[in-house]
Amino acid sequence: MARKTDWRLPVGCVKYNIGSFLAVLLLGLLGFWRNPVAWTDCPGLDERSSFRLRRGVNEALKQWSLSQAKEADAGKGPGEDAQGSEEDSAEDIPKQDPAEDLPGAGMPENAAKGAGQEESNLETPPAPLEDSTAPAGAPQAQGNFKWVFCAGQWQDCTCDGIVRWGNDDKWLHIKPKAAGELLTVKCNIQVLQDILPGDDGKHCECQVTPGTPFYQGLNPMWLLPDEADAEGASLVSSCELFEESKDHSAWGRNQWQAVEAFCSDEWTETAESRAGDRQMSLDVMRKLMRARVDPRFKEVYKAHFGQSGEMQGWIPQAYVNYFASTPSGKHAKMTEELVRSVHRFSTKVIVVVNFGMTTSAKLTPSRYPRLVLLHADPMDSSLRRSFNFNKLRAFLFARALAGVGLDSDQFVAPGVDRLFEMAEREITADYPLPIMPVHFLDRGPKDLGIWWSRYCADAACSRQTLRWGHAHPSWTHWALPFIGKWLRKNFRDETLPKITGKLQAPSLRVVEIPEDEDLLNVALWEEKATKQWCKFDITDPTEFQPLFDWKAKNGNKCTGCANIMADRRFYKHGGAAKLFYTAHHAVVPSETRKQVDQIEGKLKEGNWPLSTIVFNQRLWTSDELRKAHPQLECLV
């Protein structure tokens, strides 16, 4: 059990005068600062919040200290030195622990300090963000820099400056090989020296300089709220904003129904569904509903999202993507190629939600004028949820009346904007469920998954209402309550009750459904969904080759174009049609760029089909296909 410390102040210490009270209060705060256990005992306080809170206290102490120094200076005569000033005070000069002169003393050999690592053991509380904390010889940054939380223990930190690893007043500094070079540090004791054995609060912080490209790409959720506001990163998603607009429109009501469980004490008190022992606290869920617009994109946001009336904060149609990556990492490059393809072949906005620390400096409004970049906090690793559940959070943040989800390993092609027309036609008040494209695999009870015993309790799998779908859903605001409901069931660790009666089926603990695609399929079956898109997320970019080979003289023939395979339950009439609107598994950014350029070139030549709906090696319009094949099981 964590050691508790009693910080109650004796009443006798404060009854004499205000000065004594402030002195004792200051000492109490300093003691609270120095005691990491006291911080970890705060319920619901994650690593990043703890970091922000410590910074806030530190800034308050700094301002109080400066005010006291000014008062002391005002009472001095000419020529008197200001004893104890911030620059000269021995209290502010960090002291080196002699034991740290022995590299890896008492540690396994592979945990000893490596090249580029310098350790400081400070005997005073961390000084303000202007570097008065670094020991003699520690690496220094140029300019007015800040320390920001970068990664918790067992996570990676990517920074364009110095990284420090530790907690409170003891740090190991890791500097890049060259100034301005991106440095990725694995923040764990298998790679770095364990300078604080037993301290679970160890983490990495990154030294950032305001005004630099790296800082401009920084997730503003890593900053204090006042700092984020000052940078122009306005809050565009929050429980407060959702509640304010709940009575303004049908979509406002649907949004509040989707998020109320994440926001409301009253909902929690009257909840019919029981939460499990892996539930997130209401405070955590509230934080996970917050997103800010990137300051560079605030004018783009204003141009495309309503600024007043019932459309305030909403956009009519938008693609929505989510990702986290280092600025020059593979996923950042994949995401940029996706955004680039949208700007080539679509007229719609793409909302990209960053759940990482930084974004690529190449994502700018001048380069991509229909990109809206949002930032949100990731889910803390202690919550033990897949990163991919951020996809559903992104859908809620986007506030699109009609939305199409795109993953970073996709690119779009001509005709893709038809997906909005399809979504608005099929997802209504009478069918308030998202629709996913059919998967190329026909998954069933022979595949892994704890849910099959519930949906295939009989030989016919009668509780599985659709073939397995691919997690690239489309939705309208009517489906937002569904999205929120099933995200809630995961966040609150709810359990689906067992089925009794003629057909019996076991209960299912939702948090044990590991990924977003698994959850969306289970949720649609549980809600008895009946609609599925034909395959618009083509399995691999190489499948576009028949269209690259197509010439206008070929007419409606598509040589080498194959259907999605048939199955015995859901697709009995030749399988599913393909709509060449997006490519999936586009995991090589350089190849994606070439393919997008190739499509654009063929468009200009007049050698790209006007409609890229393919069935039985023929090109169709949607009306032609429905008329010729009325038994087709998927929607176009």
XYZ file of C-alpha atoms in Angstrom, residues 75-372:
298
model
C 13.307 47.966 1.420
C 17.063 47.973 0.726
C 19.313 50.962 0.590
C 21.324 51.944 -2.489
C 24.199 49.579 -3.223
C 22.892 46.729 -1.071
C 22.982 43.283 -2.661
C 19.748 41.374 -3.028
C 20.463 38.318 -0.929
C 18.689 35.171 -2.010
C 17.806 36.435 -5.510
C 16.738 33.882 -8.092
C 20.051 34.160 -9.923
C 22.373 33.909 -6.902
C 20.543 31.834 -4.326
C 22.425 28.754 -3.198
C 19.004 27.158 -2.795
C 18.574 27.269 -6.581
C 21.967 25.771 -7.434
C 21.395 22.066 -8.029
C 23.723 19.721 -6.190
C 25.196 16.587 -7.715
C 24.737 13.354 -5.804
C 28.247 11.855 -5.338
C 26.835 8.380 -5.820
C 25.861 9.291 -9.358
C 29.528 9.697 -10.321
C 29.682 5.913 -10.517
C 28.080 4.932 -13.842
C 25.514 2.235 -13.274
C 26.450 1.777 -9.625
C 24.248 -0.916 -8.168
C 22.527 -1.380 -11.552
C 22.657 -4.116 -14.178
C 25.236 -3.434 -16.844
C 22.657 -2.820 -19.562
C 20.914 -0.196 -17.432
C 23.946 2.042 -17.026
C 23.996 5.492 -18.567
C 24.588 5.521 -22.304
C 26.149 8.054 -24.607
C 24.317 11.359 -24.626
C 22.794 10.789 -21.181
C 23.570 13.113 -18.285
C 21.980 12.759 -14.894
C 21.001 15.436 -12.395
C 19.849 14.870 -8.852
C 18.300 18.121 -7.697
C 17.957 18.779 -3.992
C 15.326 21.519 -4.431
C 11.895 21.460 -6.070
C 12.026 21.768 -9.869
C 12.514 25.377 -10.857
C 10.350 27.130 -13.400
C 10.430 26.227 -17.047
C 13.206 28.702 -17.818
C 16.203 26.453 -17.259
C 17.411 27.172 -13.746
C 17.167 23.502 -12.818
C 19.863 21.945 -14.942
C 23.047 21.034 -13.104
C 26.447 22.300 -14.131
C 27.426 20.547 -17.321
C 23.887 19.445 -18.200
C 22.789 20.156 -21.792
C 21.174 23.544 -22.293
C 18.602 24.665 -24.848
C 18.761 28.004 -26.578
C 16.017 30.571 -26.037
C 12.968 30.551 -23.802
C 12.141 26.863 -23.749
C 9.562 24.756 -21.914
C 9.477 21.222 -20.580
C 6.381 19.322 -21.725
C 5.213 15.831 -20.868
C 6.262 13.527 -23.702
C 5.708 9.887 -22.717
C 4.895 7.745 -19.732
C 6.975 4.795 -18.646
C 7.158 2.078 -21.331
C 6.263 4.553 -24.081
C 8.376 6.303 -26.738
C 9.167 10.015 -26.683
C 10.142 11.858 -29.870
C 11.571 15.333 -29.390
C 13.635 17.818 -31.402
C 15.618 18.816 -28.337
C 16.780 17.373 -25.061
C 14.718 14.634 -23.419
C 14.781 14.137 -19.685
C 13.787 10.901 -17.951
C 12.841 10.683 -14.299
C 10.393 12.348 -11.955
C 10.110 15.313 -9.611
C 13.662 16.492 -8.841
C 15.776 13.710 -10.319
C 16.392 13.506 -14.043
C 18.530 11.785 -16.623
C 19.132 14.068 -19.624
C 19.400 12.585 -23.116
C 20.507 14.932 -25.866
C 20.365 14.456 -29.652
C 23.543 13.895 -31.620
C 23.068 17.207 -33.425
C 21.059 20.345 -32.684
C 17.579 20.207 -34.195
C 17.769 16.478 -34.859
C 14.713 14.474 -33.871
C 15.457 12.199 -30.961
C 13.309 9.172 -30.135
C 13.803 7.761 -26.650
C 12.305 4.538 -25.338
C 11.247 5.627 -21.878
C 11.749 2.440 -19.924
C 14.243 0.899 -17.545
C 15.291 -1.727 -20.073
C 16.909 1.032 -22.125
C 17.517 3.860 -19.653
C 19.047 3.751 -16.200
C 16.477 3.289 -13.453
C 17.420 6.383 -11.489
C 14.294 6.115 -9.312
C 13.771 2.429 -8.473
C 10.208 1.709 -7.446
C 8.813 5.045 -8.682
C 5.950 4.292 -11.079
C 5.706 7.979 -11.961
C 8.883 7.994 -14.043
C 8.284 9.593 -17.410
C 9.951 11.520 -20.223
C 9.670 15.239 -20.842
C 10.697 17.088 -23.982
C 12.403 20.453 -24.089
C 10.554 22.590 -26.653
C 11.092 26.144 -27.842
C 8.012 28.240 -28.738
C 7.952 29.400 -32.342
C 9.867 26.464 -33.801
C 8.228 24.151 -36.380
C 8.291 21.331 -33.819
C 6.489 23.492 -31.267
C 3.894 24.575 -33.845
C 3.086 20.923 -34.466
C 2.817 20.169 -30.745
C -0.445 18.734 -29.470
C -1.915 21.659 -27.461
C -3.486 19.154 -25.069
C 0.080 18.684 -23.765
C 0.036 22.316 -22.606
C -1.751 23.922 -19.699
C -5.240 25.146 -20.740
C -4.233 28.806 -20.475
C -1.162 28.148 -22.607
C -3.232 26.342 -25.243
C -5.759 29.185 -25.328
C -2.959 31.723 -25.650
C -1.575 29.803 -28.624
C -4.983 30.006 -30.345
C -5.859 26.333 -29.893
C -9.552 26.815 -29.181
C -11.572 24.078 -27.530
C -13.967 22.691 -30.159
C -15.125 19.544 -28.380
C -16.046 19.158 -24.726
C -18.857 18.045 -22.473
C -19.749 21.685 -21.860
C -20.020 22.467 -25.578
C -22.082 19.344 -26.233
C -24.499 20.136 -23.424
C -24.889 23.771 -24.494
C -26.043 22.749 -27.975
C -28.279 19.806 -27.027
C -31.518 21.769 -27.506
C -30.530 23.671 -30.652
C -31.126 20.957 -33.256
C -31.790 17.291 -33.904
C -28.056 16.710 -34.336
C -27.326 18.532 -31.099
C -29.761 16.221 -29.292
C -28.224 13.161 -30.932
C -24.722 14.297 -29.965
C -25.710 14.795 -26.330
C -27.377 11.394 -26.257
C -24.098 9.961 -27.566
C -21.857 11.618 -24.963
C -24.050 12.147 -21.902
C -22.669 9.058 -20.165
C -19.144 10.473 -20.489
C -20.169 13.838 -19.068
C -23.035 13.678 -16.606
C -23.146 12.787 -12.920
C -26.898 12.510 -13.239
C -26.632 9.919 -16.016
C -24.203 7.884 -13.922
C -26.486 7.966 -10.891
C -29.467 6.668 -12.881
C -27.631 4.295 -15.234
C -29.435 1.033 -15.841
C -26.302 -0.754 -17.005
C -23.780 -1.776 -14.391
C -20.123 -0.776 -14.731
C -17.286 -3.232 -14.114
C -14.036 -2.972 -12.215
C -12.173 -1.730 -15.308
C -14.455 1.241 -15.763
C -12.989 4.672 -16.405
C -13.865 7.346 -13.890
C -16.235 10.116 -14.916
C -13.394 12.641 -14.641
C -11.262 10.620 -17.049
C -14.124 10.226 -19.524
C -14.824 13.954 -19.419
C -11.203 14.659 -20.300
C -11.401 12.187 -23.161
C -14.240 14.217 -24.701
C -12.033 17.281 -25.173
C -10.356 18.323 -28.423
C -8.737 21.526 -29.643
C -8.214 22.908 -33.120
C -4.618 23.328 -34.219
C -3.823 27.078 -34.098
C -2.590 26.977 -37.699
C -6.011 25.736 -38.826
C -8.326 27.968 -36.805
C -9.286 30.034 -39.872
C -9.946 26.866 -41.889
C -12.128 25.646 -39.042
C -14.092 28.908 -39.025
C -14.549 28.733 -42.790
C -16.045 25.234 -42.820
C -17.728 24.775 -39.425
C -20.825 26.761 -38.512
C -20.167 29.773 -36.299
C -23.724 30.524 -35.184
C -27.232 29.121 -34.992
C -28.091 25.443 -35.078
C -24.986 24.653 -37.169
C -22.561 26.226 -34.691
C -19.630 23.834 -34.318
C -20.961 21.483 -37.011
C -19.977 20.704 -40.587
C -22.377 19.230 -43.183
C -20.034 16.524 -44.512
C -16.490 15.470 -43.649
C -14.022 12.647 -43.891
C -12.601 11.789 -40.468
C -9.189 10.299 -39.731
C -7.328 9.614 -36.488
C -3.636 8.936 -35.945
C -0.584 9.320 -33.723
C 2.973 9.364 -34.962
C 6.326 11.035 -34.715
C 6.543 14.065 -37.060
C 8.573 12.178 -39.654
C 7.305 8.699 -38.826
C 5.674 6.282 -41.221
C 2.138 6.933 -40.007
C 2.635 10.691 -40.337
C 3.699 10.186 -43.955
C 0.809 7.796 -44.619
C -1.627 10.314 -43.151
C -0.250 13.095 -45.322
C -0.661 10.966 -48.446
C -4.266 10.279 -47.442
C -4.892 14.013 -46.983
C -3.199 14.722 -50.310
C -5.446 12.220 -52.107
C -8.552 13.855 -50.624
C -7.370 17.182 -52.025
C -6.861 15.558 -55.438
C -10.133 13.655 -55.825
C -12.685 15.158 -53.414
C -14.331 18.506 -52.767
C -14.955 17.748 -49.082
C -13.156 18.601 -45.853
C -11.055 16.017 -44.056
C -10.872 16.265 -40.261
C -7.712 14.677 -38.879
C -7.528 14.104 -35.123
C -4.037 13.768 -33.693
C -3.728 11.673 -30.532
C 0.054 11.890 -30.399
C 2.490 14.479 -29.131
C 3.295 16.182 -32.427
C 2.294 16.300 -36.068
C 4.216 16.743 -39.278
C 5.213 20.305 -40.140
C 4.055 19.501 -43.689
C 0.407 19.521 -42.621
C -0.292 23.202 -43.243
C -3.413 25.061 -44.431
C -1.514 26.555 -47.349
C -0.660 23.090 -48.627
C -3.985 21.467 -47.656
C -6.756 24.106 -47.500
C -9.525 21.568 -46.798
C -7.745 19.927 -43.879
C -8.934 20.660 -40.341
